PDB file of C-alpha atoms in Angstrom:
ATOM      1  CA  UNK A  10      -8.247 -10.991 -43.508  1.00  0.00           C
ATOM      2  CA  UNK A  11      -6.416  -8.587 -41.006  1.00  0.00           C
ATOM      3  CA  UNK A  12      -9.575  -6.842 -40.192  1.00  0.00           C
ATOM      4  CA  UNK A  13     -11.620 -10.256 -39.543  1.00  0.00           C
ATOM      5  CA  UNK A  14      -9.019 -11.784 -37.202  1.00  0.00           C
ATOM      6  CA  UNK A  15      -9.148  -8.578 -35.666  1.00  0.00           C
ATOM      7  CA  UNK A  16     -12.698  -7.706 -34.749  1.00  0.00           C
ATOM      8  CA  UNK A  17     -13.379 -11.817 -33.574  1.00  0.00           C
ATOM      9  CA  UNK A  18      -9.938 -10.809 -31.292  1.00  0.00           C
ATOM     10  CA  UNK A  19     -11.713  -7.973 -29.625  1.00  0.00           C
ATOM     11  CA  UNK A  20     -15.442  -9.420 -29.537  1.00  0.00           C
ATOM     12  CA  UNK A  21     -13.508 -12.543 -27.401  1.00  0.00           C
ATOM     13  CA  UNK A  22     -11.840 -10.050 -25.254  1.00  0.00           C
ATOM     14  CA  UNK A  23     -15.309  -8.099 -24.565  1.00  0.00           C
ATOM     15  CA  UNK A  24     -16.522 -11.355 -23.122  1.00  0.00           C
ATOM     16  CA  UNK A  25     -13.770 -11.338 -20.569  1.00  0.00           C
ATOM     17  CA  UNK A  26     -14.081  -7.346 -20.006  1.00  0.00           C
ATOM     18  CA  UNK A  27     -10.629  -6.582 -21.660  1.00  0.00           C
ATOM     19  CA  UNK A  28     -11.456  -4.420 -24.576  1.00  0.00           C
ATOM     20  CA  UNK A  29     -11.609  -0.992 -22.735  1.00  0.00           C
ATOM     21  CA  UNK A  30      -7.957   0.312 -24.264  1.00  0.00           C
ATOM     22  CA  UNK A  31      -8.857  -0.770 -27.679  1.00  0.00           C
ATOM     23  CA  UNK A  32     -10.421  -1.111 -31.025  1.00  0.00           C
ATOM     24  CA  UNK A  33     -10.113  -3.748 -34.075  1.00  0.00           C
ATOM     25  CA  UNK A  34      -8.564  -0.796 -36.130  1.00  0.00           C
ATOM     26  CA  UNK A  35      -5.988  -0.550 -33.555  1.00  0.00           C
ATOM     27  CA  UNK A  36      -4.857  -3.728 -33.872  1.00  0.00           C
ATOM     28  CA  UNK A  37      -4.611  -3.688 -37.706  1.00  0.00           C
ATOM     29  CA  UNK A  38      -2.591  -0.167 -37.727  1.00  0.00           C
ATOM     30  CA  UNK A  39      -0.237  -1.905 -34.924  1.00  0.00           C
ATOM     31  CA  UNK A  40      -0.904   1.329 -32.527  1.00  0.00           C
ATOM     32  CA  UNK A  41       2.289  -0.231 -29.874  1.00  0.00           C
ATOM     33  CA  UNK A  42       1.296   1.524 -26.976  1.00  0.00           C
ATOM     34  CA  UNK A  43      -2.394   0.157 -27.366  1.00  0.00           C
ATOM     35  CA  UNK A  44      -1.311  -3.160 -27.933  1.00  0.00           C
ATOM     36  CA  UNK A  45       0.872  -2.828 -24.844  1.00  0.00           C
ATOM     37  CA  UNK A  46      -2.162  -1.899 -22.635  1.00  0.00           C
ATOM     38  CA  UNK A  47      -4.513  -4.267 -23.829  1.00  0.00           C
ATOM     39  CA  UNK A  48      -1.752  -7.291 -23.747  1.00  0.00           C
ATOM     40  CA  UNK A  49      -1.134  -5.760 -20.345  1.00  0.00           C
ATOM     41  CA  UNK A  50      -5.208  -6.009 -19.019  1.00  0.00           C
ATOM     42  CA  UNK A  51      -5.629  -9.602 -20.281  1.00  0.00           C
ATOM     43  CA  UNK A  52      -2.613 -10.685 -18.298  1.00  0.00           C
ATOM     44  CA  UNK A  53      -3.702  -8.744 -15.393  1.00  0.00           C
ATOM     45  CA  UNK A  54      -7.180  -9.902 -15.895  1.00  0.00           C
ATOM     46  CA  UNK A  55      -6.197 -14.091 -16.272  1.00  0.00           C
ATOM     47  CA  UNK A  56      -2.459 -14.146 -16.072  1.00  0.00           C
ATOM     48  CA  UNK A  57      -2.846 -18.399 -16.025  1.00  0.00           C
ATOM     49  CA  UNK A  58      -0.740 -18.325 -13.146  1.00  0.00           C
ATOM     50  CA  UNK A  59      -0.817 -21.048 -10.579  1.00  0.00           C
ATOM     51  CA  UNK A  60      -2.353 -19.945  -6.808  1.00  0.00           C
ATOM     52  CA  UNK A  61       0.576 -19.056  -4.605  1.00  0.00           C
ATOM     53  CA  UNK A  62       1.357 -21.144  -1.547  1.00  0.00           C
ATOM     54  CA  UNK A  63       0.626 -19.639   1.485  1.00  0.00           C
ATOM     55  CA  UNK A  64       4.544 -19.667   2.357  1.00  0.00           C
ATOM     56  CA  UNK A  65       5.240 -18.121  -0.906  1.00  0.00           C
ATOM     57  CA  UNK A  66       1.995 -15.433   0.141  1.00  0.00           C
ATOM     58  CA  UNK A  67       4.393 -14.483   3.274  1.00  0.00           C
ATOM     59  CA  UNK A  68       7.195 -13.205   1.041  1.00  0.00           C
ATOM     60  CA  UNK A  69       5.067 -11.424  -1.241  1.00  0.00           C
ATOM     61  CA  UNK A  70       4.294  -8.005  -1.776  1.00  0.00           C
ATOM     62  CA  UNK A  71       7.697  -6.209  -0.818  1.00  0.00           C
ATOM     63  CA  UNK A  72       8.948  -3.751  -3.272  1.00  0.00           C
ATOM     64  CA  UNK A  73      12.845  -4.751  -2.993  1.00  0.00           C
ATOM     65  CA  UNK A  74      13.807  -1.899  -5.624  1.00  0.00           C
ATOM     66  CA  UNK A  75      14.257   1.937  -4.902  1.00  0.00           C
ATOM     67  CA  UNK A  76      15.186   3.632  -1.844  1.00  0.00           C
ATOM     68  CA  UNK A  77      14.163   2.455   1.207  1.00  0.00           C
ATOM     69  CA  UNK A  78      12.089   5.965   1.492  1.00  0.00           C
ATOM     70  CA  UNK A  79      10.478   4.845  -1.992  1.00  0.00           C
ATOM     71  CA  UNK A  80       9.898   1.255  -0.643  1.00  0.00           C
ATOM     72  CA  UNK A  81       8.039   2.262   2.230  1.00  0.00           C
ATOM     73  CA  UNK A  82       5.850   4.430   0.809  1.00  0.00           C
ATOM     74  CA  UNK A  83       4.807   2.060  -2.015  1.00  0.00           C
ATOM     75  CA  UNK A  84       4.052  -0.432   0.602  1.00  0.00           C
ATOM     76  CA  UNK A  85       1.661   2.175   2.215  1.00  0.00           C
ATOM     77  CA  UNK A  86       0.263   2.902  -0.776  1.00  0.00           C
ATOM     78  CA  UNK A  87      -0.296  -0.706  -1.620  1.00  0.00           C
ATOM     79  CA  UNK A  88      -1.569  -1.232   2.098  1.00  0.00           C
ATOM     80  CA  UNK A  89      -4.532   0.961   1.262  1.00  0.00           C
ATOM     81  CA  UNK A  90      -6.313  -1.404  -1.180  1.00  0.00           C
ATOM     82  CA  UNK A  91      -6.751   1.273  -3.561  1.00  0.00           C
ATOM     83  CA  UNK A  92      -6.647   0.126  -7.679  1.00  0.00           C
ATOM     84  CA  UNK A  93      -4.272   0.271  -9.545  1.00  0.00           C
ATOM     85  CA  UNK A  94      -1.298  -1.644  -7.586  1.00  0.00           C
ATOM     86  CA  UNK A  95       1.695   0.737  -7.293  1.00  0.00           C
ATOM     87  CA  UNK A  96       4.927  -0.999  -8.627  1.00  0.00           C
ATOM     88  CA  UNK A  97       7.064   1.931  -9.120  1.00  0.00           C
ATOM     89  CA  UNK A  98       5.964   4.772  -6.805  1.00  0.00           C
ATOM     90  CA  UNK A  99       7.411   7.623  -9.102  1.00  0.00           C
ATOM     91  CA  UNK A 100       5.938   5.942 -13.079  1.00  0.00           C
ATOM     92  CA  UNK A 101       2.623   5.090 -11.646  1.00  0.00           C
ATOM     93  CA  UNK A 102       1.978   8.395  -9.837  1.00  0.00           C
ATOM     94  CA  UNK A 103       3.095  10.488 -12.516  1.00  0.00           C
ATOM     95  CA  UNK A 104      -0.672  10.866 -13.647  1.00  0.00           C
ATOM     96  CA  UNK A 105      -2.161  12.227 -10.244  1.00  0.00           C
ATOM     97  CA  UNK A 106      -5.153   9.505 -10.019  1.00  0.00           C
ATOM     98  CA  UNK A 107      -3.130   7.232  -7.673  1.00  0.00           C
ATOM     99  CA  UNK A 108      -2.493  10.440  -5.462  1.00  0.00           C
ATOM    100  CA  UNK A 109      -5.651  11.545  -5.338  1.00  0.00           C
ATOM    101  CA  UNK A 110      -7.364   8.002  -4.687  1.00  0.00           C
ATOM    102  CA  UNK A 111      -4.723   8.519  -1.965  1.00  0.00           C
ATOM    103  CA  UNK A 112      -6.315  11.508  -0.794  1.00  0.00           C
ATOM    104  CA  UNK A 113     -10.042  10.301  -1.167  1.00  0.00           C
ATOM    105  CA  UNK A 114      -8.731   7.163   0.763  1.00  0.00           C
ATOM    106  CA  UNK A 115      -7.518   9.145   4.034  1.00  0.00           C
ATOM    107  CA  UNK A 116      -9.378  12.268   3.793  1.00  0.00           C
ATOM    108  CA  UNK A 117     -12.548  10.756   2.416  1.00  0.00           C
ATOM    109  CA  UNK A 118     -14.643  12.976   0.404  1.00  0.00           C
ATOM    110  CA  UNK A 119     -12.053  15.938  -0.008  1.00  0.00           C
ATOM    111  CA  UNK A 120     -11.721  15.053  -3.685  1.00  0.00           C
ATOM    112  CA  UNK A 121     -14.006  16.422  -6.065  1.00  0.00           C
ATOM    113  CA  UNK A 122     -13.812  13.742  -8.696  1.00  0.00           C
ATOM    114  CA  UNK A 123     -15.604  15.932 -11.327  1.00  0.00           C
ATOM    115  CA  UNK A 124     -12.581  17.851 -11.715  1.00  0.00           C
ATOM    116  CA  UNK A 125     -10.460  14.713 -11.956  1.00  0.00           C
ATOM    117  CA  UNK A 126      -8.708  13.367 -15.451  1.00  0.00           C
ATOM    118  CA  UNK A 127      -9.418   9.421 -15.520  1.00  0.00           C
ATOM    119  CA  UNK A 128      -9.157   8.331 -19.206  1.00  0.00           C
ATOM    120  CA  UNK A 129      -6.375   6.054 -19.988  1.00  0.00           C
ATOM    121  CA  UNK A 130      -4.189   6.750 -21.987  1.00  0.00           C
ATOM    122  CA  UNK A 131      -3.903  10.368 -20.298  1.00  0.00           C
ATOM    123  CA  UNK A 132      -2.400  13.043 -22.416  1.00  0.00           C
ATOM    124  CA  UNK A 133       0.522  15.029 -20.557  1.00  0.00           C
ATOM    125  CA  UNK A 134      -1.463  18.401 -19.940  1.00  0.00           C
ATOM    126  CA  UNK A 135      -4.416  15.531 -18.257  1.00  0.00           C
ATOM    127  CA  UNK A 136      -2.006  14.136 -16.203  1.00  0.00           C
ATOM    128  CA  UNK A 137      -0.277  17.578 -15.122  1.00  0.00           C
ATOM    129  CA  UNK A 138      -4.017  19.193 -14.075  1.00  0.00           C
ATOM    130  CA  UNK A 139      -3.882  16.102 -12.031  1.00  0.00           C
ATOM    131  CA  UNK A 140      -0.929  16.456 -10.469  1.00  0.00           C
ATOM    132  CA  UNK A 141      -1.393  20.096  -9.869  1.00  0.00           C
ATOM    133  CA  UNK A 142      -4.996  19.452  -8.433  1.00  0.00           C
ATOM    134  CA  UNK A 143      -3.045  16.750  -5.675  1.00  0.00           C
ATOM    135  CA  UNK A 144      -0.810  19.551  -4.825  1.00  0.00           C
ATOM    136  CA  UNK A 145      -3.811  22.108  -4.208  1.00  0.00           C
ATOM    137  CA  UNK A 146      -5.877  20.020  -2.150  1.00  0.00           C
ATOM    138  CA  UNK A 147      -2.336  18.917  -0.075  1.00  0.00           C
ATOM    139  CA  UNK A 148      -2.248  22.947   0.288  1.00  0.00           C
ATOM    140  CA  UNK A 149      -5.668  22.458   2.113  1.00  0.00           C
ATOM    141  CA  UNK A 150      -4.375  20.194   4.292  1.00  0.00           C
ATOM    142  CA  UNK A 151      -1.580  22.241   5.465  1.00  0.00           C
ATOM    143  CA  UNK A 152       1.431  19.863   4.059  1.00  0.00           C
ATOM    144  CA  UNK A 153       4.445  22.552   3.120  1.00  0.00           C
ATOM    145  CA  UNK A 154       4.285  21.937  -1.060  1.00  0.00           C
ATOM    146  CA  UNK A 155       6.345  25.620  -1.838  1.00  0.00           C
ATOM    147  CA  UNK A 156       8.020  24.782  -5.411  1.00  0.00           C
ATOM    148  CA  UNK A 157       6.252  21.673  -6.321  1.00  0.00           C
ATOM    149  CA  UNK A 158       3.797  21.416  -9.121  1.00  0.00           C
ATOM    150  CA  UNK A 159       1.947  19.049 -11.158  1.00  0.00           C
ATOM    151  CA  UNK A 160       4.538  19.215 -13.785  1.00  0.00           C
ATOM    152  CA  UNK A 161       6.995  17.610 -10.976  1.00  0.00           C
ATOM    153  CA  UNK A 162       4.794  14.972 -10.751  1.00  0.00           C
ATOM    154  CA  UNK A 163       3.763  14.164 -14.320  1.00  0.00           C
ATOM    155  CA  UNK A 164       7.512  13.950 -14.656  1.00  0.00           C
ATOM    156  CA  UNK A 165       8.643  11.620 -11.650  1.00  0.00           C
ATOM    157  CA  UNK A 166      10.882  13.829  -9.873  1.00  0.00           C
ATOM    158  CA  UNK A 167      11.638  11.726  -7.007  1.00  0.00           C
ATOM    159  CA  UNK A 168      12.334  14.166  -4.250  1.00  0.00           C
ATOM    160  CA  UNK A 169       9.197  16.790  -4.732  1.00  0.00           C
ATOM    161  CA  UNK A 170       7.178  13.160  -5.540  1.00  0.00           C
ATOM    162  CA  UNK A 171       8.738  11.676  -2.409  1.00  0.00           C
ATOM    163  CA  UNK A 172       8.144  14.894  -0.648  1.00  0.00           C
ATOM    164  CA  UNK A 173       4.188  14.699  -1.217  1.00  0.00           C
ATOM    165  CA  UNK A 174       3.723  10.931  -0.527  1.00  0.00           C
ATOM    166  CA  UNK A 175       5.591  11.815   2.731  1.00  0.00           C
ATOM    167  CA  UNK A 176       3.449  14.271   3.877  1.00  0.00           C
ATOM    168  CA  UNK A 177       0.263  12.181   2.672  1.00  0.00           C
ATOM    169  CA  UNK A 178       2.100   9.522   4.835  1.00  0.00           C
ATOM    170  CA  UNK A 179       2.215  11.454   7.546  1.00  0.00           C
ATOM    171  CA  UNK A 180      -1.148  12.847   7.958  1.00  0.00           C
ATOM    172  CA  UNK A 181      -2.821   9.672   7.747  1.00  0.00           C
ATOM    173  CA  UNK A 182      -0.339   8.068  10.785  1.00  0.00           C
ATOM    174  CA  UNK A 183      -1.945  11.214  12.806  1.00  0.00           C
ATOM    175  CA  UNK A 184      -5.145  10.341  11.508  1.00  0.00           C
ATOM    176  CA  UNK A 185      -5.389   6.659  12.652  1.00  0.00           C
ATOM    177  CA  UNK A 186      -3.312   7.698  15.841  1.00  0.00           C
ATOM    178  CA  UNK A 187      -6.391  10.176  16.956  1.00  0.00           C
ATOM    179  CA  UNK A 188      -9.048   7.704  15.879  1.00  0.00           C
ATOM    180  CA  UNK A 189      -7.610   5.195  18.356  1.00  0.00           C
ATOM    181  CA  UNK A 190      -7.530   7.555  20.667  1.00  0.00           C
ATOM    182  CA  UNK A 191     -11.415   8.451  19.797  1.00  0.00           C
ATOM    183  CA  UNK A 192     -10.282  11.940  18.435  1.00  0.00           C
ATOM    184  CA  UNK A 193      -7.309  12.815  20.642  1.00  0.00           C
ATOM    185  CA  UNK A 194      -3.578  11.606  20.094  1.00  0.00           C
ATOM    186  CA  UNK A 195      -3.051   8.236  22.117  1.00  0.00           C
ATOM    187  CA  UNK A 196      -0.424   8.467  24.041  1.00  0.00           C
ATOM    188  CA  UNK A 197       2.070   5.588  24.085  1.00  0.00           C
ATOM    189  CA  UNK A 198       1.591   4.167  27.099  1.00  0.00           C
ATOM    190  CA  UNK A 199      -2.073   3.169  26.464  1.00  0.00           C
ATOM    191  CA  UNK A 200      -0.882   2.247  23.251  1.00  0.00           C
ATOM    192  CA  UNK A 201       2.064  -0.389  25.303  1.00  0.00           C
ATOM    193  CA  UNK A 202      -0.412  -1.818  27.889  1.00  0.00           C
ATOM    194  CA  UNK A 203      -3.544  -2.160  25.649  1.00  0.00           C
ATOM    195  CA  UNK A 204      -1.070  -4.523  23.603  1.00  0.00           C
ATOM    196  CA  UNK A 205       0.256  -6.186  26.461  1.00  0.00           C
ATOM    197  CA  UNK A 206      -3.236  -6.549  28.386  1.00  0.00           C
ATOM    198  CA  UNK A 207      -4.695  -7.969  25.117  1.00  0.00           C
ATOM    199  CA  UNK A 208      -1.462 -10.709  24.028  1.00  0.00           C
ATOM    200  CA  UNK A 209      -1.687 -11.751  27.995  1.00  0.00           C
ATOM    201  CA  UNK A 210      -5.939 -12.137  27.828  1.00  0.00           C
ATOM    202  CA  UNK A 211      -4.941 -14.550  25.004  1.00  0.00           C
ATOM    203  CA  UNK A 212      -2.690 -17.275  26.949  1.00  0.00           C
ATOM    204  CA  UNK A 213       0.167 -15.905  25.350  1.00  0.00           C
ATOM    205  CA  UNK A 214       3.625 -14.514  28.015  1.00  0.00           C
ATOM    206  CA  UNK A 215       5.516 -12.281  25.166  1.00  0.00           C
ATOM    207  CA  UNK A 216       5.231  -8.826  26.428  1.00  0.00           C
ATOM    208  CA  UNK A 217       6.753  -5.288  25.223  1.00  0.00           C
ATOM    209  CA  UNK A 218       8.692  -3.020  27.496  1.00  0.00           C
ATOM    210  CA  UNK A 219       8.136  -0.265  25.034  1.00  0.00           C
ATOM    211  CA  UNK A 220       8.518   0.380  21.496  1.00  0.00           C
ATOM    212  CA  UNK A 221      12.825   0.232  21.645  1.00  0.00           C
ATOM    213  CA  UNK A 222      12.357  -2.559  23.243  1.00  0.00           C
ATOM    214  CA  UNK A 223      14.684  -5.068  21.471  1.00  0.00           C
ATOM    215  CA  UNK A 224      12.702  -8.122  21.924  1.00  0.00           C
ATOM    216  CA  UNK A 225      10.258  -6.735  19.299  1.00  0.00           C
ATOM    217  CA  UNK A 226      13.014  -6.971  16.695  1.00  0.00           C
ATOM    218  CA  UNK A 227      11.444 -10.974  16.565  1.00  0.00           C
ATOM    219  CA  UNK A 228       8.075  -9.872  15.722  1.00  0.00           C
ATOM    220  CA  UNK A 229       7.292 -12.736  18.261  1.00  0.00           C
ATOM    221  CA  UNK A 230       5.363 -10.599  19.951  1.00  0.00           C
ATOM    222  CA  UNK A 231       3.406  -8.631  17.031  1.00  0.00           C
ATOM    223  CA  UNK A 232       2.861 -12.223  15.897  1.00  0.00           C
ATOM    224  CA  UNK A 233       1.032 -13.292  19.465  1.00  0.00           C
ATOM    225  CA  UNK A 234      -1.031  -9.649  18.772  1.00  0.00           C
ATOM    226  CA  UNK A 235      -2.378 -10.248  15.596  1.00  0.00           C
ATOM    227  CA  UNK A 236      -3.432 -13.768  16.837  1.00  0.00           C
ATOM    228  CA  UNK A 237      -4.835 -12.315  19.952  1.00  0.00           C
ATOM    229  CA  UNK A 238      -6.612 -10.287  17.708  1.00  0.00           C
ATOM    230  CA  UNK A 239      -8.062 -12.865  15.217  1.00  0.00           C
ATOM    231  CA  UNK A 240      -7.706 -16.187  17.257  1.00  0.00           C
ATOM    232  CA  UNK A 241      -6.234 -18.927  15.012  1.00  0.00           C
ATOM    233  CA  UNK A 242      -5.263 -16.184  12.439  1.00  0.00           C
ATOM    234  CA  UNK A 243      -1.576 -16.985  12.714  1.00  0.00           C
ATOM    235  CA  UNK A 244      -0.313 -20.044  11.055  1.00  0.00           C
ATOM    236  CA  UNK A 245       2.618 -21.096  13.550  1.00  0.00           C
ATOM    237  CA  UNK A 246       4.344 -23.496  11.429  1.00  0.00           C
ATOM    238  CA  UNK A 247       5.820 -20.482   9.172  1.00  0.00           C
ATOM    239  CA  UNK A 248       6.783 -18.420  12.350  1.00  0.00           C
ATOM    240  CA  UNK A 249      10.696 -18.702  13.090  1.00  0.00           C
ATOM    241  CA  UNK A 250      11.213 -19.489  17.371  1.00  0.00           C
ATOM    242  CA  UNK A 251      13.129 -18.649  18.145  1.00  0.00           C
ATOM    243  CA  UNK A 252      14.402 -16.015  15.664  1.00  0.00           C
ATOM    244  CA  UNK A 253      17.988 -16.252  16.402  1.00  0.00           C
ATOM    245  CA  UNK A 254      18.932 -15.108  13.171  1.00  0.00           C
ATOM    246  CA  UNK A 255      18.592 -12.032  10.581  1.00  0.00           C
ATOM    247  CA  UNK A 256      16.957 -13.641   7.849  1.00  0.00           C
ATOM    248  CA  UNK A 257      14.473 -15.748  10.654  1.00  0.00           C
ATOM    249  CA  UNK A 258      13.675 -12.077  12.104  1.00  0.00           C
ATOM    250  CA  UNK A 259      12.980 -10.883   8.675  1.00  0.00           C
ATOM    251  CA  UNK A 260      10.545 -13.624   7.805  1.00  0.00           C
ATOM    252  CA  UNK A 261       8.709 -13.344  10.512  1.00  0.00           C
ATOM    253  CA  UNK A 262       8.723  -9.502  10.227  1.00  0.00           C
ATOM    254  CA  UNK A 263       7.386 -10.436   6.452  1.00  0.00           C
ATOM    255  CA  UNK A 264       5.234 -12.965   7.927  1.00  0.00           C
ATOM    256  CA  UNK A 265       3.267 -10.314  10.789  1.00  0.00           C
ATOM    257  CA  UNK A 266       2.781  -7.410   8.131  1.00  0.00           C
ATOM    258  CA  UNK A 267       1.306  -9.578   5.587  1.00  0.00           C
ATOM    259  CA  UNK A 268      -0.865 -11.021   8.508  1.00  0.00           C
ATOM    260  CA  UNK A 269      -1.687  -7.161   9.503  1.00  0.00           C
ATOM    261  CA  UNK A 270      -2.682  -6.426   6.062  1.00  0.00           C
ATOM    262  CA  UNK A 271      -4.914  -9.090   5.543  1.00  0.00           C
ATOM    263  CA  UNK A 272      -6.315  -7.454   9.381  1.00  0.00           C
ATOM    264  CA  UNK A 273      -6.944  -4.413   7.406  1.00  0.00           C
ATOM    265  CA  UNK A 274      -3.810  -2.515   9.134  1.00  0.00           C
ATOM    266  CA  UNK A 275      -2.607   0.627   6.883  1.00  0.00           C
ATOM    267  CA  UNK A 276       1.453  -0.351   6.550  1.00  0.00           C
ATOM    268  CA  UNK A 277       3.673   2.249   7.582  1.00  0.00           C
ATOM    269  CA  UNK A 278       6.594   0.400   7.580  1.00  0.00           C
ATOM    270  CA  UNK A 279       8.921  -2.181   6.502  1.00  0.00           C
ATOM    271  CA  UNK A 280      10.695  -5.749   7.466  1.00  0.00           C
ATOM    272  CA  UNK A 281      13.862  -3.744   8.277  1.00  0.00           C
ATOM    273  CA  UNK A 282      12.102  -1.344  10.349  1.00  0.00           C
ATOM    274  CA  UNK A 283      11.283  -4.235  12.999  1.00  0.00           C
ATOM    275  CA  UNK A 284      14.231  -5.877  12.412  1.00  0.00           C
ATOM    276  CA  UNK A 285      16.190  -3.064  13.180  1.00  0.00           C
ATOM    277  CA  UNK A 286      14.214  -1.835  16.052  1.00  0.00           C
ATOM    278  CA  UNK A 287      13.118   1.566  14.528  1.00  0.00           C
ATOM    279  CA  UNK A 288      10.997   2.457  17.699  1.00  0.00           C
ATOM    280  CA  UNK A 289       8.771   5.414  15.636  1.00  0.00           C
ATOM    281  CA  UNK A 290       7.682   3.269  12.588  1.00  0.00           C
ATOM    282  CA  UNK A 291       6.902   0.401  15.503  1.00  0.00           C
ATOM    283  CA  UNK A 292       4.729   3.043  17.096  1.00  0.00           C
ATOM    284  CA  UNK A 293       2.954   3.100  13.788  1.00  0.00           C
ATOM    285  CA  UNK A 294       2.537  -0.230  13.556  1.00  0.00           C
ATOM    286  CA  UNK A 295       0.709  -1.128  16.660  1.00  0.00           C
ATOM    287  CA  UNK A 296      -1.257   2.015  16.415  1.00  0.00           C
ATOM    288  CA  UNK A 297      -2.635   0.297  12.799  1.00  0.00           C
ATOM    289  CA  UNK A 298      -2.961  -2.801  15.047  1.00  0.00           C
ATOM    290  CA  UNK A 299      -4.519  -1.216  17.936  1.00  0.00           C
ATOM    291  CA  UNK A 300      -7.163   0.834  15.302  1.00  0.00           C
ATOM    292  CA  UNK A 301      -8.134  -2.772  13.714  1.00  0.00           C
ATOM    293  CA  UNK A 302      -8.350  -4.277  17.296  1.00  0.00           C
ATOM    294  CA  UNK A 303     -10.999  -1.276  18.273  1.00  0.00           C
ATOM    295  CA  UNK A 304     -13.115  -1.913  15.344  1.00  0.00           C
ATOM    296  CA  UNK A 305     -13.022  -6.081  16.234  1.00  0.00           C
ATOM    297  CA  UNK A 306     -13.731  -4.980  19.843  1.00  0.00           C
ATOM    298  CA  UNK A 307     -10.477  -5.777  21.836  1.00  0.00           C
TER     299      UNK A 307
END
């Protein structure tokens, strides 16, 4: 009996907590995009999947797909802890919650969930109100939105998507730039010798010049910060010195943002970034560094 099999199926899943995106019926009429959602939350929920090594762990988490625009702003995204996980920033913002979370996330409290669409699956017009309700409250905040709408969103146009998260991105850098700087911009010279005093407090001789500084490119030294920051928090036997080669620099660039993560650093940036010496997103960096050092007392 179809309908038997069916209800013991979703009384075992309610046990686990995976029966939220469906009903016995469902699975009798062979609804596919139900079944695809609830095959989806038990996976997500116990995938069976062996623990990752913690080398594996320092290779994880880097969206390799998309522009490199895209990329970084997924990993931001991702950096913020927020629920769902982002794997394709233009599909899994289409239905304005992950932008708004956004929102809450750096602007907490702007966000008047009440008005918000959460029900999964969202119907178009739910997801468009959404959208359109990100782009009103990014009004507030002063971001220059003219021509985009939620109907952009709900349909993953990349550049008026990419356009948003940009401007999201941006606001927040400012944002954990003047809470270093206990509610005025830091400027970047406190931001160079608070690094340097802190890595040379620790034993450690790396040092920065300044953030073109080509040494960085190693991540040596962003490695010997995070430590200094966390004593012991580095594992040294996965670091690369010296780094005398691309793919060494981008492991231990892999290796240092992970670290930062786990820190509680908001990611601004990616591998290549450091690797390539892109002095503004390495300003961002060590200001996420230097806002997670504050908080530890350093």
């Amino acid at each position: 009996d179809h309908n038997k099999r069916a209800e013991q199926v979703f009384n075992n899943a309610r046990k686990i907590d995976c029966a939220k995106f469906i009903k016995p019926r469902d699975i009798v009429a062979g609804n596919p995009k139900l079944n695809m959602a609830f095959v989806a939350n038990l996976f997500n929920t116990l995938p069976g999947l062996d623990v990752l090594e913690e080398a594996e762990l320092a290779n994880l988490d880097f969206p390799e797909t998309g522009s490199r625009e895209a990329r970084a702003f997924q990993l931001w995204i991702n950096s913020l802890g927020l629920d769902p996980y982002v794997h394709n920033i233009f599909d899994d913002l289409r239905d304005g919650l992950v932008l708004l979370k956004v929102i809450d996330k750096i602007n907490p409290g702007t966000v008047n969930w009440k008005r918000v669409n959460t029900n999964a699956p969202m119907h178009r017009i739910k997801q468009v109100e959404n959208g359109n309700y990100a782009v009103e409250i990014g009004k507030e905040l002063k971001f220059s939105l003219v021509g985009i709408g939620g109907v952009d969103i709900a349909d993953g146009n990349e550049t008026l998507t990419l356009a948003l998260v940009w401007q999201l991105m941006r606001h927040h850098v400012l944002t954990v730039l003047k809470e270093v700087g206990g509610g005025a911009p830091v400027s970047e010279q406190q931001m160079i010798k608070w690094s340097n005093d802190l890595v040379q407090s620790s034993g450690k001789t790396t040092k920065m010049t300044g953030f073109k500084d080509p040494s960085l490119k190693t991540s040596q030294f962003f490695l010997d910060l995070v430590d200094a920051i966390r004593k012991g928090f580095v594992d040294w036997s996965l670091v690369h010195d010296p780094a005398d080669e691309v793919n060494k620099c981008m492991d231990n660039a892999k290796l240092v943002i992970n670290l930062s993560r786990k820190l509680g650093a908001t990611i601004f940036l990616l591998p290549e970034d450091i690797c390539e010496g892109k002095d503004k997103m390495i300003l961002t960096f060590v200001g996420s560094l230097m806002a997670v050092g504050r908080k530890e007392g350093k």
